[in-house]
Amino acid sequence: MLAEAETLDQKSIEIHISTPEEFNYHECLVFLARSDEERLHFIQNEKIRKLLKVGDKFILFEVSNPTPGHLQIEPLNCIPSKPDREFVKNFISDWFDLATDLKPFYKLARTEKLLNQLVKNHFGLRLIKIDDLFQALCWAILGQQINIRFAYTLYRRFIEAFGEKLDFNGQKYWLFPKPEVISEISVNDLMRLQMTGRKSEYIIGLAQQMARGEISKEKLLAYRNFEKARDKLLSIRGVGSWTANYVMMRCLGDRNAFPIEDIGLHNAIKNQLNLKEKPSIGEIEKLSAGWNGWQAYITFYLYRSLL
DNA sequence: TTCCAGGACATTT
DNA sequence: AAATGTCATGGA
């Protein structure tokens, strides 16, 4: 298949996306490269490879930033149709949150020491999104009350056990498992991966709700009201305030989402301000009084500061 | 070995 | 309502 593609003009199948002024590819790459257990994208030589499935077609592509101001996306395993190219383009734009104008955030940052440091250190970092709602919720549930490193181990095992994959030139590229698959497995199937009984129940219950169509990203976005979407998320067993806000931030694009109970957030603030102890929720509420509209971005920048 | 980790839920006061 | 206990395992 590649040979066939190579006989064609490669330029004709490349996709280009122009990037805003406040965009730094490398800053985003550092976040994406934070774990070697990652299976949903593959980074090598500043290039990102990712697999998507559109209908029943696999599309494997490579993202790079050859010159400032735009991203280049090169399909590797196929010659996508025009609608598929548009799909990939939209996916990348959402993944790197390219549509958000960061100028007001950076203007706000000049007024506060904490924000000023973050923006100075990570200029151009975008809030890396998790497109798939089931994936975002599972990742958050896995991350509850355990260290991120172990959460990543569980995440990798889950993907390798139940996800689809494409072999391409000796490398495996994975897709996140589908709710329809996970809704059919047993708690023991997940406990074998070292998940706790609780987490296993949460994830299977969630998968069943999503497989039945009771919960979907489309339905949540159709509310056009983040409060209602949050309430719906909170109705899911295993989803509390932290998880709901985390998913609002990483998947649904709510810039006001603020997982204020987040231990990582607490540690990041402690580091940035050289505090002796982690700040209390009350202290963070005071500290964040002027962050309206940018809580999600600030949280993401604080996560980045921990790497 | 102890304590903690990007919490949620059930139980007890 | 608010505090306390439980889940449960790897990592530092």
Tab-separated table of C-alpha atoms (C1' of nucleotides) in Angstrom:
chain	number	residue	atom	x	y	z
A	1	MET	CA	0.000	0.000	0.000
A	2	LEU	CA	2.852	2.322	0.804
A	3	ALA	CA	4.527	1.499	-2.507
A	4	GLU	CA	1.388	2.556	-4.274
A	5	ALA	CA	1.344	5.821	-2.369
A	6	GLU	CA	5.001	6.451	-3.137
A	7	THR	CA	4.395	6.320	-6.835
A	8	LEU	CA	2.099	9.280	-6.440
A	9	ASP	CA	3.143	12.805	-5.724
A	10	GLN	CA	3.536	12.825	-1.927
A	11	LYS	CA	2.777	16.539	-1.826
A	12	SER	CA	-0.685	15.883	-3.142
A	13	ILE	CA	-1.724	13.895	-0.085
A	14	GLU	CA	-0.137	16.068	2.593
A	15	ILE	CA	-2.455	18.136	4.721
A	16	HIS	CA	-1.404	21.489	6.093
A	17	ILE	CA	-2.822	23.368	9.059
A	18	SER	CA	-1.755	26.869	9.903
A	19	THR	CA	-1.107	27.453	13.591
A	20	PRO	CA	-1.747	30.549	15.694
A	21	GLU	CA	1.032	32.850	16.833
A	22	GLU	CA	0.728	31.461	20.366
A	23	PHE	CA	1.697	27.933	19.444
A	24	ASN	CA	4.836	26.013	20.304
A	25	TYR	CA	4.986	22.530	18.853
A	26	HIS	CA	7.788	21.407	21.125
A	27	GLU	CA	5.908	22.394	24.307
A	28	CYS	CA	2.975	20.258	23.188
A	29	LEU	CA	5.323	17.434	22.290
A	30	VAL	CA	6.834	17.374	25.778
A	31	PHE	CA	3.389	16.752	27.224
A	32	LEU	CA	2.539	14.108	24.622
A	33	ALA	CA	5.863	12.354	25.240
A	34	ARG	CA	5.521	12.213	29.012
A	35	SER	CA	5.075	8.443	29.271
A	36	ASP	CA	6.778	5.602	27.458
A	37	GLU	CA	3.681	3.502	28.148
A	38	GLU	CA	1.660	5.630	25.740
A	39	ARG	CA	0.132	3.499	22.998
A	40	LEU	CA	-2.286	5.912	21.343
A	41	HIS	CA	0.419	7.936	19.681
A	42	PHE	CA	4.048	7.296	18.854
A	43	ILE	CA	6.705	9.997	18.892
A	44	GLN	CA	10.024	9.846	17.131
A	45	ASN	CA	12.310	12.633	15.890
A	46	GLU	CA	9.797	15.340	16.798
A	47	LYS	CA	7.163	13.625	14.676
A	48	ILE	CA	3.906	12.205	16.018
A	49	ARG	CA	2.230	9.180	14.522
A	50	LYS	CA	-1.379	8.452	15.349
A	51	LEU	CA	-4.014	6.022	14.188
A	52	LEU	CA	-7.648	6.959	13.668
A	53	LYS	CA	-10.553	4.890	12.442
A	54	VAL	CA	-13.138	6.532	10.232
A	55	GLY	CA	-16.027	4.173	9.653
A	56	ASP	CA	-14.157	0.912	9.138
A	57	LYS	CA	-11.071	2.495	7.565
A	58	PHE	CA	-7.787	2.889	9.420
A	59	ILE	CA	-5.999	6.166	8.820
A	60	LEU	CA	-2.457	6.317	10.130
A	61	PHE	CA	-0.813	9.711	9.834
A	62	GLU	CA	2.287	11.579	10.892
A	63	VAL	CA	2.284	15.112	12.279
A	64	SER	CA	5.325	17.338	12.048
A	65	ASN	CA	6.199	20.998	12.285
A	66	PRO	CA	8.795	21.472	9.520
A	67	THR	CA	8.554	25.243	9.552
A	68	PRO	CA	6.978	27.629	12.080
A	69	GLY	CA	3.402	28.643	11.480
A	70	HIS	CA	1.947	25.392	10.294
A	71	LEU	CA	1.600	21.679	10.945
A	72	GLN	CA	2.120	19.108	8.253
A	73	ILE	CA	0.057	15.924	8.321
A	74	GLU	CA	1.116	13.071	6.125
A	75	PRO	CA	-1.156	10.021	5.731
A	76	LEU	CA	1.016	6.894	5.837
A	77	ASN	CA	-1.144	3.869	5.109
A	78	CYS	CA	-3.684	5.143	2.605
A	79	ILE	CA	-4.725	7.955	0.365
A	80	PRO	CA	-7.633	9.485	2.247
A	81	SER	CA	-10.695	10.770	0.489
A	82	LYS	CA	-11.445	14.462	0.687
A	83	PRO	CA	-13.963	14.047	3.559
A	84	ASP	CA	-11.438	11.865	5.423
A	85	ARG	CA	-8.729	14.483	4.968
A	86	GLU	CA	-11.126	17.028	6.391
A	87	PHE	CA	-11.858	14.685	9.299
A	88	VAL	CA	-8.156	14.348	10.088
A	89	LYS	CA	-7.666	18.084	9.802
A	90	ASN	CA	-10.489	18.747	12.243
A	91	PHE	CA	-9.178	16.084	14.571
A	92	ILE	CA	-5.723	17.709	14.730
A	93	SER	CA	-7.180	21.161	15.172
A	94	ASP	CA	-9.193	19.925	18.158
A	95	TRP	CA	-6.351	17.777	19.548
A	96	PHE	CA	-4.083	20.829	19.833
A	97	ASP	CA	-6.963	23.173	20.600
A	98	LEU	CA	-5.842	25.454	17.800
A	99	ALA	CA	-9.069	27.479	17.675
A	100	THR	CA	-8.641	29.029	21.110
A	101	ASP	CA	-7.152	32.521	21.147
A	102	LEU	CA	-4.618	32.602	23.981
A	103	LYS	CA	-3.970	36.333	23.817
A	104	PRO	CA	-6.450	37.158	26.616
A	105	PHE	CA	-4.909	34.412	28.766
A	106	TYR	CA	-1.421	35.768	28.253
A	107	LYS	CA	-2.646	39.277	28.997
A	108	LEU	CA	-4.170	38.046	32.253
A	109	ALA	CA	-0.952	36.190	33.056
A	110	ARG	CA	1.018	39.419	33.116
A	111	THR	CA	-0.932	40.476	36.206
A	112	GLU	CA	-0.147	37.480	38.430
A	113	LYS	CA	3.224	36.058	39.424
A	114	LEU	CA	2.125	32.407	39.280
A	115	LEU	CA	0.593	32.756	35.823
A	116	ASN	CA	3.419	34.891	34.522
A	117	GLN	CA	5.963	32.186	35.369
A	118	LEU	CA	3.876	29.458	33.765
A	119	VAL	CA	3.319	31.380	30.559
A	120	LYS	CA	6.954	32.394	30.361
A	121	ASN	CA	8.147	28.805	30.824
A	122	HIS	CA	5.614	27.189	28.488
A	123	PHE	CA	4.711	29.821	25.916
A	124	GLY	CA	2.682	28.301	23.117
A	125	LEU	CA	1.550	25.221	24.992
A	126	ARG	CA	-1.987	24.264	23.984
A	127	LEU	CA	-4.450	22.270	26.078
A	128	ILE	CA	-4.017	18.830	24.536
A	129	LYS	CA	-7.493	17.355	24.196
A	130	ILE	CA	-8.796	13.810	24.470
A	131	ASP	CA	-11.259	13.559	21.619
A	132	ASP	CA	-12.964	10.329	22.698
A	133	LEU	CA	-15.322	10.679	25.689
A	134	PHE	CA	-14.990	7.047	26.778
A	135	GLN	CA	-11.212	7.380	26.651
A	136	ALA	CA	-11.256	10.621	28.655
A	137	LEU	CA	-13.509	9.128	31.328
A	138	CYS	CA	-11.534	5.881	31.569
A	139	TRP	CA	-8.250	7.776	31.825
A	140	ALA	CA	-9.653	9.930	34.607
A	141	ILE	CA	-11.121	6.950	36.482
A	142	LEU	CA	-7.836	5.073	36.160
A	143	GLY	CA	-6.018	8.105	37.541
A	144	GLN	CA	-8.150	8.329	40.672
A	145	GLN	CA	-6.081	8.001	43.847
A	146	ILE	CA	-3.041	6.307	42.309
A	147	ASN	CA	0.206	7.721	40.994
A	148	ILE	CA	0.236	8.669	37.323
A	149	ARG	CA	2.954	6.214	36.480
A	150	PHE	CA	0.877	3.269	37.632
A	151	ALA	CA	-2.214	4.784	36.003
A	152	TYR	CA	-0.310	4.733	32.714
A	153	THR	CA	0.611	1.090	33.236
A	154	LEU	CA	-3.056	0.202	33.714
A	155	TYR	CA	-3.981	2.343	30.697
A	156	ARG	CA	-1.444	0.519	28.496
A	157	ARG	CA	-2.631	-2.912	29.663
A	158	PHE	CA	-6.256	-1.947	29.039
A	159	ILE	CA	-5.506	-0.718	25.509
A	160	GLU	CA	-3.356	-3.715	24.626
A	161	ALA	CA	-5.937	-6.131	26.009
A	162	PHE	CA	-9.081	-4.685	24.427
A	163	GLY	CA	-8.120	-2.133	21.766
A	164	GLU	CA	-7.813	-2.584	18.019
A	165	LYS	CA	-4.416	-2.228	16.418
A	166	LEU	CA	-2.808	-1.747	13.044
A	167	ASP	CA	0.584	-3.221	12.219
A	168	PHE	CA	2.493	-0.931	9.904
A	169	ASN	CA	6.149	-1.416	8.946
A	170	GLY	CA	6.848	-3.451	12.066
A	171	GLN	CA	5.231	-0.975	14.473
A	172	LYS	CA	1.916	-1.432	16.263
A	173	TYR	CA	-0.520	1.484	16.353
A	174	TRP	CA	-3.430	1.220	18.785
A	175	LEU	CA	-6.977	2.532	19.094
A	176	PHE	CA	-8.651	3.004	22.458
A	177	PRO	CA	-11.124	0.189	23.307
A	178	LYS	CA	-14.755	0.800	22.411
A	179	PRO	CA	-17.582	0.861	24.991
A	180	GLU	CA	-19.352	-1.868	22.975
A	181	VAL	CA	-16.421	-4.202	23.688
A	182	ILE	CA	-15.900	-3.276	27.328
A	183	SER	CA	-19.618	-3.497	28.110
A	184	GLU	CA	-19.412	-7.241	27.398
A	185	ILE	CA	-16.433	-8.134	29.611
A	186	SER	CA	-16.387	-9.039	33.314
A	187	VAL	CA	-14.962	-7.342	36.383
A	188	ASN	CA	-12.445	-10.174	36.637
A	189	ASP	CA	-11.170	-9.416	33.134
A	190	LEU	CA	-10.123	-5.963	34.361
A	191	MET	CA	-8.928	-7.073	37.797
A	192	ARG	CA	-6.488	-9.343	35.986
A	193	LEU	CA	-4.844	-6.124	34.733
A	194	GLN	CA	-4.377	-5.059	38.406
A	195	MET	CA	-7.295	-2.660	38.464
A	196	THR	CA	-9.171	-2.583	41.744
A	197	GLY	CA	-12.617	-4.118	41.882
A	198	ARG	CA	-14.106	-0.643	42.174
A	199	LYS	CA	-12.346	0.790	39.142
A	200	SER	CA	-13.287	-2.304	37.154
A	201	GLU	CA	-16.948	-1.879	38.074
A	202	TYR	CA	-16.863	1.828	37.262
A	203	ILE	CA	-15.360	1.281	33.819
A	204	ILE	CA	-17.674	-1.561	32.825
A	205	GLY	CA	-20.734	0.299	34.122
A	206	LEU	CA	-19.687	3.372	32.158
A	207	ALA	CA	-19.126	1.280	29.036
A	208	GLN	CA	-22.613	-0.213	29.377
A	209	GLN	CA	-24.209	3.217	29.680
A	210	MET	CA	-22.299	4.464	26.654
A	211	ALA	CA	-22.975	1.324	24.619
A	212	ARG	CA	-26.695	1.822	25.268
A	213	GLY	CA	-26.331	5.400	24.067
A	214	GLU	CA	-27.378	6.926	27.390
A	215	ILE	CA	-24.135	8.883	27.560
A	216	SER	CA	-22.310	10.309	24.560
A	217	LYS	CA	-20.135	13.292	23.749
A	218	GLU	CA	-22.711	14.450	21.217
A	219	LYS	CA	-25.501	14.406	23.812
A	220	LEU	CA	-23.390	16.248	26.375
A	221	LEU	CA	-22.429	18.927	23.868
A	222	ALA	CA	-26.029	19.185	22.663
A	223	TYR	CA	-27.016	20.592	26.069
A	224	ARG	CA	-25.020	23.690	25.092
A	225	ASN	CA	-24.749	24.153	28.833
A	226	PHE	CA	-21.678	22.935	30.680
A	227	GLU	CA	-23.496	22.806	34.027
A	228	LYS	CA	-26.016	20.324	32.658
A	229	ALA	CA	-23.252	18.315	31.018
A	230	ARG	CA	-21.385	18.197	34.336
A	231	ASP	CA	-24.522	17.021	36.166
A	232	LYS	CA	-24.958	14.240	33.625
A	233	LEU	CA	-21.341	13.157	34.114
A	234	LEU	CA	-21.794	13.236	37.900
A	235	SER	CA	-24.729	10.835	37.567
A	236	ILE	CA	-22.314	8.137	36.395
A	237	ARG	CA	-21.138	5.792	39.138
A	238	GLY	CA	-17.436	6.393	39.722
A	239	VAL	CA	-17.542	9.945	38.435
A	240	GLY	CA	-17.193	12.560	41.165
A	241	SER	CA	-16.416	16.250	41.069
A	242	TRP	CA	-12.761	15.835	40.132
A	243	THR	CA	-13.420	13.380	37.298
A	244	ALA	CA	-16.306	15.410	35.883
A	245	ASN	CA	-14.237	18.577	35.790
A	246	TYR	CA	-11.217	16.777	34.390
A	247	VAL	CA	-13.304	15.428	31.506
A	248	MET	CA	-14.976	18.792	30.915
A	249	MET	CA	-11.485	20.226	30.589
A	250	ARG	CA	-9.778	17.542	28.478
A	251	CYS	CA	-12.663	16.412	26.277
A	252	LEU	CA	-15.619	18.795	26.175
A	253	GLY	CA	-13.703	22.050	25.848
A	254	ASP	CA	-15.045	23.799	28.931
A	255	ARG	CA	-12.468	26.485	29.630
A	256	ASN	CA	-14.016	27.147	33.032
A	257	ALA	CA	-13.596	23.532	34.143
A	258	PHE	CA	-11.404	23.442	37.212
A	259	PRO	CA	-10.556	20.164	38.963
A	260	ILE	CA	-9.685	22.000	42.150
A	261	GLU	CA	-9.359	18.809	44.236
A	262	ASP	CA	-6.524	17.613	42.012
A	263	ILE	CA	-3.415	16.558	43.985
A	264	GLY	CA	-1.173	17.229	40.989
A	265	LEU	CA	-2.587	20.734	40.746
A	266	HIS	CA	-1.877	21.246	44.464
A	267	ASN	CA	1.710	20.070	44.098
A	268	ALA	CA	2.262	22.224	41.026
A	269	ILE	CA	1.028	25.351	42.841
A	270	LYS	CA	3.199	24.477	45.824
A	271	ASN	CA	6.246	24.209	43.545
A	272	GLN	CA	5.511	27.354	41.569
A	273	LEU	CA	5.060	29.486	44.673
A	274	ASN	CA	7.753	27.755	46.760
A	275	LEU	CA	5.237	26.937	49.486
A	276	LYS	CA	6.235	24.673	52.358
A	277	GLU	CA	2.939	22.783	52.259
A	278	LYS	CA	0.385	22.063	49.591
A	279	PRO	CA	-2.274	24.818	49.464
A	280	SER	CA	-5.738	24.075	50.849
A	281	ILE	CA	-8.841	24.193	48.664
A	282	GLY	CA	-9.747	27.482	50.335
A	283	GLU	CA	-6.367	28.976	49.521
A	284	ILE	CA	-6.658	27.860	45.902
A	285	GLU	CA	-10.113	29.421	45.677
A	286	LYS	CA	-8.631	32.754	46.740
A	287	LEU	CA	-5.631	32.373	44.480
A	288	SER	CA	-7.833	31.567	41.477
A	289	ALA	CA	-10.382	34.331	42.039
A	290	GLY	CA	-9.282	36.146	38.876
A	291	TRP	CA	-8.883	33.100	36.644
A	292	ASN	CA	-12.403	33.049	35.242
A	293	GLY	CA	-12.459	31.645	31.727
A	294	TRP	CA	-8.940	30.244	31.958
A	295	GLN	CA	-9.121	27.687	34.796
A	296	ALA	CA	-8.763	24.747	32.407
A	297	TYR	CA	-5.752	26.249	30.651
A	298	ILE	CA	-4.079	27.201	33.903
A	299	THR	CA	-4.622	23.684	35.244
A	300	PHE	CA	-3.095	22.266	32.093
A	301	TYR	CA	-0.092	24.605	32.292
A	302	LEU	CA	0.342	23.553	35.930
A	303	TYR	CA	0.316	19.874	34.879
A	304	ARG	CA	2.954	20.730	32.290
A	305	SER	CA	5.097	22.385	34.956
A	306	LEU	CA	5.316	19.033	36.767
A	307	LEU	CA	7.109	17.314	33.856
B	1	DT	C1'	8.961	0.663	55.798
B	2	DT	C1'	6.173	4.414	55.509
B	3	DC	C1'	3.686	7.560	53.066
B	4	DC	C1'	1.656	9.192	49.109
B	5	DA	C1'	-0.747	9.170	44.618
B	6	DG	C1'	-4.093	14.068	38.860
B	7	DG	C1'	-10.829	10.204	44.264
B	8	DA	C1'	-15.284	8.041	44.900
B	9	DC	C1'	-18.440	5.905	47.690
B	10	DA	C1'	-20.268	3.634	51.786
B	11	DT	C1'	-20.691	3.904	56.613
B	12	DT	C1'	-20.767	6.050	60.957
B	13	DT	C1'	-21.243	9.939	64.018
C	1	DA	C1'	-24.364	17.337	57.267
C	2	DA	C1'	-19.907	16.120	58.312
C	3	DA	C1'	-16.359	13.198	59.596
C	4	DT	C1'	-14.409	8.595	59.018
C	5	DG	C1'	-13.416	4.160	56.789
C	6	DT	C1'	-12.571	1.439	52.601
C	7	DC	C1'	-10.838	0.388	48.322
C	8	DA	C1'	-5.913	-1.504	46.983
C	9	DT	C1'	-1.466	-1.073	44.410
C	10	DG	C1'	2.872	0.699	42.784
C	11	DG	C1'	6.369	4.200	43.378
C	12	DA	C1'	9.658	7.102	45.833
